[in-house]
């Protein structure tokens, strides 16, 4: 799933436009972001961060940026071994 801050209405449009193929959660109060200690840019917006959790909900991978699909697939394969 993906998590984005901001108002729900704006994210409906964003979700329809991009059709990610997974649920998009709305973190209007930034509770999820602060829980994962995601960096913010001057407190105005969150830095893009990708987390992969295992079946026990433990964080196995963190990338503060935009990893490639290939990199994510490799990490998923590693985690699922």
Short mmCIF file of C-alpha atoms in Angstrom, two decimals:
data_model
loop_
_atom_site.label_atom_id
_atom_site.label_comp_id
_atom_site.label_asym_id
_atom_site.label_seq_id
_atom_site.Cartn_x
_atom_site.Cartn_y
_atom_site.Cartn_z
CA UNK A 1 0.00 0.00 0.00
CA UNK A 2 1.04 3.57 -0.37
CA UNK A 3 0.70 6.34 2.19
CA UNK A 4 0.41 10.00 1.30
CA UNK A 5 -0.20 13.08 3.43
CA UNK A 6 -2.79 15.68 2.63
CA UNK A 7 -6.50 16.05 2.13
CA UNK A 8 -8.49 13.01 1.04
CA UNK A 9 -10.19 14.76 -1.90
CA UNK A 10 -6.89 15.60 -3.60
CA UNK A 11 -5.68 12.05 -3.22
CA UNK A 12 -8.76 10.58 -4.86
CA UNK A 13 -7.77 12.46 -8.02
CA UNK A 14 -4.08 11.45 -7.62
CA UNK A 15 -5.04 7.78 -7.13
CA UNK A 16 -7.33 7.77 -10.19
CA UNK A 17 -4.65 9.42 -12.33
CA UNK A 18 -1.83 7.01 -11.44
CA UNK A 19 -3.75 3.72 -10.99
CA UNK A 20 -1.04 2.17 -8.83
CA UNK A 21 -2.70 -1.21 -8.42
CA UNK A 22 -2.49 -1.07 -4.62
CA UNK A 23 -4.41 0.82 -1.94
CA UNK A 24 -3.42 4.40 -1.17
CA UNK A 25 -3.85 5.46 2.46
CA UNK A 26 -4.35 9.10 3.38
CA UNK A 27 -2.24 10.37 6.27
CA UNK A 28 -3.78 13.81 6.66
CA UNK A 29 -2.42 14.29 10.20
CA UNK A 30 1.00 12.75 9.33
CA UNK A 31 0.63 10.17 12.13
CA UNK A 32 1.98 7.34 9.99
CA UNK A 33 4.84 9.47 8.69
CA UNK A 34 5.87 10.55 12.17
CA UNK A 35 5.51 6.97 13.43
CA UNK A 36 8.05 5.84 10.82
CA UNK A 37 10.19 8.97 11.38
CA UNK A 38 10.01 9.99 7.73
CA UNK A 39 12.06 13.08 6.97
CA UNK A 40 10.25 16.26 6.11
CA UNK A 41 11.42 19.12 3.95
CA UNK A 42 11.23 22.15 6.24
CA UNK A 43 8.15 20.57 7.82
CA UNK A 44 6.12 21.36 4.71
CA UNK A 45 6.17 18.05 2.89
CA UNK A 46 7.41 14.54 3.42
CA UNK A 47 10.41 13.12 1.63
CA UNK A 48 9.43 10.16 -0.54
CA UNK A 49 10.33 7.02 1.36
CA UNK A 50 9.72 3.41 0.37
CA UNK A 51 9.42 0.74 3.05
CA UNK A 52 9.05 -3.00 2.52
CA UNK A 53 7.71 -4.93 5.49
CA UNK A 54 7.86 -8.68 5.93
CA UNK A 55 4.90 -10.92 6.77
CA UNK A 56 5.46 -10.13 10.48
CA UNK A 57 5.22 -6.38 9.74
CA UNK A 58 8.93 -5.79 10.42
CA UNK A 59 10.65 -3.21 8.25
CA UNK A 60 13.11 -5.02 5.96
CA UNK A 61 13.93 -2.28 3.46
CA UNK A 62 14.00 1.53 3.50
CA UNK A 63 14.82 3.84 0.59
CA UNK A 64 14.48 7.60 0.92
CA UNK A 65 14.00 8.34 -2.74
CA UNK A 66 12.63 6.57 -5.80
CA UNK A 67 14.02 3.05 -6.19
CA UNK A 68 13.60 1.34 -9.52
CA UNK A 69 11.06 -1.43 -10.02
CA UNK A 70 13.96 -3.84 -10.54
CA UNK A 71 15.52 -2.87 -7.21
CA UNK A 72 12.21 -3.37 -5.41
CA UNK A 73 11.66 -6.75 -7.06
CA UNK A 74 15.16 -7.85 -5.99
CA UNK A 75 14.48 -6.76 -2.41
CA UNK A 76 11.15 -8.59 -2.36
CA UNK A 77 12.85 -11.76 -3.63
CA UNK A 78 15.53 -11.43 -0.94
CA UNK A 79 12.96 -10.91 1.81
CA UNK A 80 10.82 -13.83 0.65
CA UNK A 81 13.76 -16.31 0.66
#
